mmCIF file of C-alpha atoms in Angstrom:
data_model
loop_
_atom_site.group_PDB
_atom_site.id
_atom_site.type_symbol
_atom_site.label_atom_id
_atom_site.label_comp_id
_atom_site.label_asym_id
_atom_site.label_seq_id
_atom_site.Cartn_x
_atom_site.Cartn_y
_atom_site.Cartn_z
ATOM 1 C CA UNK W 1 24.066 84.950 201.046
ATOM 2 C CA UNK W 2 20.864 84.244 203.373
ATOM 3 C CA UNK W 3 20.909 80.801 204.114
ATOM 4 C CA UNK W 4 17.690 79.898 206.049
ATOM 5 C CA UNK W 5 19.010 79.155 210.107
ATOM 6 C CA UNK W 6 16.076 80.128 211.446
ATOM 7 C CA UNK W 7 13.631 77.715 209.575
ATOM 8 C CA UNK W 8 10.684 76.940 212.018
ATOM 9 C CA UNK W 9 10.745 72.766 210.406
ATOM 10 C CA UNK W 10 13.243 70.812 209.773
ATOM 11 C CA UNK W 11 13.946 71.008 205.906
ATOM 12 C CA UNK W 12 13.889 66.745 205.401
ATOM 13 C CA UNK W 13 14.562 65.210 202.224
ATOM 14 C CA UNK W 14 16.370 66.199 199.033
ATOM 15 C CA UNK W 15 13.309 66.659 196.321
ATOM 16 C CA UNK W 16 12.999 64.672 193.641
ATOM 17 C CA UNK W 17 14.693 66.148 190.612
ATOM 18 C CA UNK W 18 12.369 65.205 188.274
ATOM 19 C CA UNK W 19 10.074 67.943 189.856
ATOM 20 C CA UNK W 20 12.817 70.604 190.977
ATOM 21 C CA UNK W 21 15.976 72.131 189.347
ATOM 22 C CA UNK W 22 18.646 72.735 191.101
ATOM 23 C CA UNK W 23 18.925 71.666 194.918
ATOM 24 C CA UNK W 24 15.759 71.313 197.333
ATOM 25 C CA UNK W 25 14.597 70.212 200.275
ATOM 26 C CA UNK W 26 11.256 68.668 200.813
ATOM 27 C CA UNK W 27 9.757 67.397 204.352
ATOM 28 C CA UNK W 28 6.094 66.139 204.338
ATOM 29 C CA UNK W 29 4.315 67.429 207.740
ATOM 30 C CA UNK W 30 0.702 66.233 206.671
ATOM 31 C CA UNK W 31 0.534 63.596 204.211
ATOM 32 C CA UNK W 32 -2.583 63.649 202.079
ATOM 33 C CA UNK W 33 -5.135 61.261 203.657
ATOM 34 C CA UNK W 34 -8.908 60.569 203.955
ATOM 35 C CA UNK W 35 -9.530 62.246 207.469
ATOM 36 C CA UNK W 36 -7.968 65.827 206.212
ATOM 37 C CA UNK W 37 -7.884 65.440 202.314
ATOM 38 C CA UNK W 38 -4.913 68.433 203.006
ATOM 39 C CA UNK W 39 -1.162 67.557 202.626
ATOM 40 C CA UNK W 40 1.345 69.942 204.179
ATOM 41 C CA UNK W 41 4.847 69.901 203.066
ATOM 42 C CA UNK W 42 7.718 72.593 204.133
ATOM 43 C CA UNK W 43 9.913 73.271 201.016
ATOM 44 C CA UNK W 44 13.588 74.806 201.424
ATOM 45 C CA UNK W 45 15.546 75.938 197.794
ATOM 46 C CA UNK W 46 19.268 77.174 197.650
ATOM 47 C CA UNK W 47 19.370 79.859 195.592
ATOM 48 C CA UNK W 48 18.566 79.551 191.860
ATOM 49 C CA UNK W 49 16.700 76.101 192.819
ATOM 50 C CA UNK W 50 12.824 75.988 191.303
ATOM 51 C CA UNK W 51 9.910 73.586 190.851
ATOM 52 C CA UNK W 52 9.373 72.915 186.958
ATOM 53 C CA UNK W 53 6.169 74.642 185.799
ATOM 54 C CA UNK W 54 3.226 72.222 187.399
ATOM 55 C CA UNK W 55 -0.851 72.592 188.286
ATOM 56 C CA UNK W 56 -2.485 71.263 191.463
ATOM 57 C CA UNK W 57 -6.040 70.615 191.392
ATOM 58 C CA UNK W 58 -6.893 71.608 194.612
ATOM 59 C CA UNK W 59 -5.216 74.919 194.058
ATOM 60 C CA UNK W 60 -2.258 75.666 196.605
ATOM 61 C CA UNK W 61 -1.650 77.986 199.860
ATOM 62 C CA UNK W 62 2.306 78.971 200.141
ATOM 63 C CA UNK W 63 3.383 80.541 203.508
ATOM 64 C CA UNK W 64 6.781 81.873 203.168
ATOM 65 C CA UNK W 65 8.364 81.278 206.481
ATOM 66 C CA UNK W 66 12.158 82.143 205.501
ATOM 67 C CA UNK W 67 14.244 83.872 202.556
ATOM 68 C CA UNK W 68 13.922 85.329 199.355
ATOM 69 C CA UNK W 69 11.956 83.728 196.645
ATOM 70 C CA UNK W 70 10.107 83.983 193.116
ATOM 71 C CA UNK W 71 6.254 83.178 192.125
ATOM 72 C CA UNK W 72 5.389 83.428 188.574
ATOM 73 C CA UNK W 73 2.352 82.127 186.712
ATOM 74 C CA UNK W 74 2.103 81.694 183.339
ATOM 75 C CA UNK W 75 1.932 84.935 181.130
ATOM 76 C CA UNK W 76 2.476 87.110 184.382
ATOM 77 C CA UNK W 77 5.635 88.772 185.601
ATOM 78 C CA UNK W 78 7.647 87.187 188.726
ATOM 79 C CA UNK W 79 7.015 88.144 191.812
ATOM 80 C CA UNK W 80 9.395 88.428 194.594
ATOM 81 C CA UNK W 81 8.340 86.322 198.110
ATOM 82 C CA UNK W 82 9.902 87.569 201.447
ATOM 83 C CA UNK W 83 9.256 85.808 205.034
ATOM 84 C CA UNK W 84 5.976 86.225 206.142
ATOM 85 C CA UNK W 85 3.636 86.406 202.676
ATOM 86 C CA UNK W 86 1.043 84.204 201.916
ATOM 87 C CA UNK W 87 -0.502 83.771 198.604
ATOM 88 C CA UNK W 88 -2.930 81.374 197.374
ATOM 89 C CA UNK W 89 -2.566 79.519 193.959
ATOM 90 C CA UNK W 90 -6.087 78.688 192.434
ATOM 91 C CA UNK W 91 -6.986 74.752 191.037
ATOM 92 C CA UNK W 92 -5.149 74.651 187.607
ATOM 93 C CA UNK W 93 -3.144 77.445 187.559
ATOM 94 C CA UNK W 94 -0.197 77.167 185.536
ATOM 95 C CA UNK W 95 3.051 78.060 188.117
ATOM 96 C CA UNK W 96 5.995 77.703 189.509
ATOM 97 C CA UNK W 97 8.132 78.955 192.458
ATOM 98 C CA UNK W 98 12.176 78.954 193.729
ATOM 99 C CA UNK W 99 14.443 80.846 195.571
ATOM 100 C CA UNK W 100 15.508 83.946 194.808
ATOM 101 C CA UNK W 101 19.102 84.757 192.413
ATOM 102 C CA UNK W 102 21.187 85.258 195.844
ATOM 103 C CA UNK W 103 18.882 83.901 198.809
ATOM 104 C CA UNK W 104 17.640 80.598 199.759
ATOM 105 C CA UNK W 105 14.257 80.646 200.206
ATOM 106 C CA UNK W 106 11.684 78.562 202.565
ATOM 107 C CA UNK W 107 7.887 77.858 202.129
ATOM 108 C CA UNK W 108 5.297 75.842 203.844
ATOM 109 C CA UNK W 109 2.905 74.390 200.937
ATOM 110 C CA UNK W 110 -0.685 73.858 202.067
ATOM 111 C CA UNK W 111 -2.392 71.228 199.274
ATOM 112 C CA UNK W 112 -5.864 71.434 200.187
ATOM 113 C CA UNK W 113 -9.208 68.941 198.477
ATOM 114 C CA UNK W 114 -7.504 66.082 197.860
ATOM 115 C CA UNK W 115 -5.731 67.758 195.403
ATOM 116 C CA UNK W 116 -2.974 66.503 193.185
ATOM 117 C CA UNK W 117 0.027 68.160 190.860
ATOM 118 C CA UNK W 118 0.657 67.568 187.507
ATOM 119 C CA UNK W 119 4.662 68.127 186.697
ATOM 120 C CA UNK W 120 5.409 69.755 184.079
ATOM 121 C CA UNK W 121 8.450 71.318 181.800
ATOM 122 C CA UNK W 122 11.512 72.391 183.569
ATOM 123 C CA UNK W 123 11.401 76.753 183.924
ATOM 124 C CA UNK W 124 14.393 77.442 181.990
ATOM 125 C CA UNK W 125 17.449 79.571 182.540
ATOM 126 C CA UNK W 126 15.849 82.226 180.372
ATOM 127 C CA UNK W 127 12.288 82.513 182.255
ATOM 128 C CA UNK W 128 13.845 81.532 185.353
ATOM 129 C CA UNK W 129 16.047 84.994 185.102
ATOM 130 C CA UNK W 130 13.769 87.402 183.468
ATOM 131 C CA UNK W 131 12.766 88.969 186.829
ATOM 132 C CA UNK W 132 13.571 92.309 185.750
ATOM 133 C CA UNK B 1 9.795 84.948 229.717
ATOM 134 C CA UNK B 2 10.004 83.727 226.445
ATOM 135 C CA UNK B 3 7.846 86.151 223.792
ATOM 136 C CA UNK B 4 7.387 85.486 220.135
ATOM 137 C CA UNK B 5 9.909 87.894 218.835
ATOM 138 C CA UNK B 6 10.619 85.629 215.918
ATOM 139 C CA UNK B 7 7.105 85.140 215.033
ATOM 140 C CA UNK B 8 6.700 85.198 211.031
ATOM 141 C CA UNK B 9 3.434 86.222 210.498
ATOM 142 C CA UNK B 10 2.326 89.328 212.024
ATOM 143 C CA UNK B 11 -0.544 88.519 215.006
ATOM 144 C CA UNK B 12 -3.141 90.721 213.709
ATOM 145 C CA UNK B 13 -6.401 91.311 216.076
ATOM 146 C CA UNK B 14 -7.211 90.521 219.690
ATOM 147 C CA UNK B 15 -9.040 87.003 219.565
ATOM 148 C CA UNK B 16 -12.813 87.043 220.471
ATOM 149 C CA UNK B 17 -13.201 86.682 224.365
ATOM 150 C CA UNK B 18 -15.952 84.452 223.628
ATOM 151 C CA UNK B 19 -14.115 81.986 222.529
ATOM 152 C CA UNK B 20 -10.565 82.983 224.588
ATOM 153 C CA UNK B 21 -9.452 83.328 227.388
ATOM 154 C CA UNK B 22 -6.710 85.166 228.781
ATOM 155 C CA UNK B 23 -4.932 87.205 225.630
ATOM 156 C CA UNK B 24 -4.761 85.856 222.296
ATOM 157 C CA UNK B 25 -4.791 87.608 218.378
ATOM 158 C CA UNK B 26 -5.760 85.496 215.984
ATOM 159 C CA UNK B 27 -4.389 86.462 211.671
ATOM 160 C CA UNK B 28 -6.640 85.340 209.241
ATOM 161 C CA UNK B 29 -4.205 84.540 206.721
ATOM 162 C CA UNK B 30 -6.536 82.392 204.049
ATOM 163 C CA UNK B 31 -10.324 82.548 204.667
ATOM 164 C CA UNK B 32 -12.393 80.055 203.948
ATOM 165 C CA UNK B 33 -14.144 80.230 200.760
ATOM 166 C CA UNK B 34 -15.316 78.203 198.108
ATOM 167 C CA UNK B 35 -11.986 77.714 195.966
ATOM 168 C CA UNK B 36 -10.135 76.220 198.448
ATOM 169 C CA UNK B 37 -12.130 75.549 201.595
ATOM 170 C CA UNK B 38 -9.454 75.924 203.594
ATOM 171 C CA UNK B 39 -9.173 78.475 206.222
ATOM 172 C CA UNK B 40 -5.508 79.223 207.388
ATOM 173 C CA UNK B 41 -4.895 81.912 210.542
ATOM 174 C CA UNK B 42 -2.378 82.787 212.400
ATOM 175 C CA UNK B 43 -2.551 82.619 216.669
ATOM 176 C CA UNK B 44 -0.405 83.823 219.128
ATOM 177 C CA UNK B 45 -0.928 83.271 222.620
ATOM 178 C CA UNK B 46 0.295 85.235 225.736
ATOM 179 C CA UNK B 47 1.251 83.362 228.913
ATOM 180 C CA UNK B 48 -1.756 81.079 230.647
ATOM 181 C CA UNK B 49 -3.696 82.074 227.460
ATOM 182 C CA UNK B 50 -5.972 79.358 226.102
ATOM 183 C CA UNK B 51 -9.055 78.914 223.475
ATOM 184 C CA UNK B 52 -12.381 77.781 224.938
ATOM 185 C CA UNK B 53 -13.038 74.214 224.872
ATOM 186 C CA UNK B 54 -14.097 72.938 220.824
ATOM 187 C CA UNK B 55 -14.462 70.853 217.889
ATOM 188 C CA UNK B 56 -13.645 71.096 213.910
ATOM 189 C CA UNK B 57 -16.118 69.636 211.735
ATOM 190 C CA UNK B 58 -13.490 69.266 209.107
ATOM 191 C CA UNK B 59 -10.364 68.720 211.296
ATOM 192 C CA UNK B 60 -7.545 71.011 211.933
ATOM 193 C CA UNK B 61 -3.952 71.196 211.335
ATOM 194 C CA UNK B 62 -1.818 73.227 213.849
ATOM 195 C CA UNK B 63 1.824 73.995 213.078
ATOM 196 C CA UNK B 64 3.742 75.255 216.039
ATOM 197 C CA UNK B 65 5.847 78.644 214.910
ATOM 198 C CA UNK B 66 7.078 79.829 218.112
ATOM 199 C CA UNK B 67 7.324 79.495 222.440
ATOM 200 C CA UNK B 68 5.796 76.497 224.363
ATOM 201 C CA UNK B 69 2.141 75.551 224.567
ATOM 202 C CA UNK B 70 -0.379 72.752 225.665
ATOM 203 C CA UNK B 71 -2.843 71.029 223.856
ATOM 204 C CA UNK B 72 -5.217 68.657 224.908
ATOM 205 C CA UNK B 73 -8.424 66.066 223.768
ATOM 206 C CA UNK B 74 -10.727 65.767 226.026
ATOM 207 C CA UNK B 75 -10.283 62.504 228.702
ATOM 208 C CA UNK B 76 -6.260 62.570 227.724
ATOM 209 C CA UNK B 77 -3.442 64.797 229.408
ATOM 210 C CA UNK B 78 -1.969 67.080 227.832
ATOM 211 C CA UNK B 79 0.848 67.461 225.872
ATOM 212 C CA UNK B 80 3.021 70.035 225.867
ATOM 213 C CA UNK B 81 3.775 71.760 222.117
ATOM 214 C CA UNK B 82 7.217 73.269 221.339
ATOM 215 C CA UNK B 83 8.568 75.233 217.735
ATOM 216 C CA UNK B 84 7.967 72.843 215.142
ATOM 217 C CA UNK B 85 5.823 70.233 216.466
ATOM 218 C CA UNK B 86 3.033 69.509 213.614
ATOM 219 C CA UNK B 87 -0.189 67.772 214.863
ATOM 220 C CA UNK B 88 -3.515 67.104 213.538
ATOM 221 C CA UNK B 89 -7.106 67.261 214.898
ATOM 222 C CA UNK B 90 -9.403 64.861 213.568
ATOM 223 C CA UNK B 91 -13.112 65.929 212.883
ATOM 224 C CA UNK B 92 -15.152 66.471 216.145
ATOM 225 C CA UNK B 93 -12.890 65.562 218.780
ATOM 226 C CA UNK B 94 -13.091 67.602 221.055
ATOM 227 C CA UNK B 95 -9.753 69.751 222.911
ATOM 228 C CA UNK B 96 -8.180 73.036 223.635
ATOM 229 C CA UNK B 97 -4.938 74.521 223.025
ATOM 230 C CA UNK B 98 -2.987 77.349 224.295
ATOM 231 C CA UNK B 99 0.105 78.628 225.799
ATOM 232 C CA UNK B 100 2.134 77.346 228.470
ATOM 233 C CA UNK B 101 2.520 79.036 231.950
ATOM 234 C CA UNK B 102 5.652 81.036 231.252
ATOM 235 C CA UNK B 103 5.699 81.018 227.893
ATOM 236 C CA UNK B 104 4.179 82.557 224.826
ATOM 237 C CA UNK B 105 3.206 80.340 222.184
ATOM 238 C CA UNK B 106 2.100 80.904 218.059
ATOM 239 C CA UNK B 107 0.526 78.114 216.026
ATOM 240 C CA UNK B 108 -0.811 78.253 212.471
ATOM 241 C CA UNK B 109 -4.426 76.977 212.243
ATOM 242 C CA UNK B 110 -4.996 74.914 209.089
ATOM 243 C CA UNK B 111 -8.872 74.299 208.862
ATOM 244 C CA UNK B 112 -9.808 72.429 205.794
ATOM 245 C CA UNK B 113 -12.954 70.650 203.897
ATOM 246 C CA UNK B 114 -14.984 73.974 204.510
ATOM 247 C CA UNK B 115 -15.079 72.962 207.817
ATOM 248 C CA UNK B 116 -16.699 74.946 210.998
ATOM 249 C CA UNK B 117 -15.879 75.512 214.317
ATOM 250 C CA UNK B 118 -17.887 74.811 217.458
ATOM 251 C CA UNK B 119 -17.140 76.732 220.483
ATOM 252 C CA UNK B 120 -17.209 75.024 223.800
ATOM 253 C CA UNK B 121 -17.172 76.309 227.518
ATOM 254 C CA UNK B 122 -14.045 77.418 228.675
ATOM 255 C CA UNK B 123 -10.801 75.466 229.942
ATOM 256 C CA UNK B 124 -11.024 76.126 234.048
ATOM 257 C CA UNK B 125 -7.984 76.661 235.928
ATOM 258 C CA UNK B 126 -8.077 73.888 237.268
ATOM 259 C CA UNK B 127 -8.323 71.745 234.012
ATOM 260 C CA UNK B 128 -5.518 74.107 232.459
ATOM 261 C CA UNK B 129 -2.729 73.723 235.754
ATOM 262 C CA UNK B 130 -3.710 69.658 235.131
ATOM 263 C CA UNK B 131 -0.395 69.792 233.511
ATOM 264 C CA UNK B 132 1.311 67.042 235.893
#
């Protein structure tokens, strides 16, 4: 199992499970505030841990700095995140995002315009494992 | 002499010399534009390296990845950056950053509210061995 040693920030608190399933780890660098209008939070999931499906409307910027994970919007296939990819999630798009089956997984999470994120359903077991 | 082997974005293209000095390669990762407004690079710096003197209209938001760098606001001494540190840049101050003396250094840039940069005149030697 990859387990994420080399992680550049610490990994901080356990998230709140309303938001994720399984276990995660959640440190705010940048809290949102009026002189940025940009929170920046580093995000660490054992494996098989996700957000719940959720919208931010500022759209999002993930920067995978460690591990193995999963993107999937709604209606599209999964994709597979390795160390080093960036992708951008646009203002009220439908998403989610975990670690990988067998790999922990670690992303920085840019929230840019003041945005905020709406929580929504869980991903389920079923969507959650139909990365084939 | 400590080099950014574990670097986790790859450092893309020499950085202006305009606006550098000594050796630098700058990663656009995110470019601004107008669904985010939030431009995102990636910087390494070799040894003694350094960015001009210059200010953010919108702020910036640099996340140290790797080595051991400086930063610096104008009229203040500087500080001295290491893997992980996480410091912000508030709108139109102006400062400099780059690597230490014998080290390499990588940051990623956040740059958000659509904001621009303004280039300054370079960091002297003698401003950048001020490190006492």
């Amino acid at each position: 199992m990859n387990t994420s040693q080399n992680s550049v920030f610490p990994k901080g608190e356990k998230a709140p499970t309303d938001y994720f399933t399984g276990t995660a780890w959640m440190n705010v660098l940048v809290p949102n505030d009026a002189t940025f209008n940009c929170q920046v939070a580093n995000v660490t999931f054992e494996p098989c841990a996700r957000t719940t499906w959720h919208t931010h409307s500022g759209g999002q910027i993930l920067m995978v700095t460690d591990g193995v994970g999963y993107y999937q919007e709604l209606g599209k296939t999964i994709q597979v995140l390795n160390k080093g990819d960036v992708l951008t999630v646009a203002p009220h798009i439908k998403h989610w995002h975990g670690a990988s089956h067998t790999s922990s997984f670690t992303h920085v999470a840019i929230n840019p315009q003041n945005g905020s994120t709406d929580w929504l359903e869980a991903v389920s077991d079923k969507e959650y494992n139909d990365t084939k």
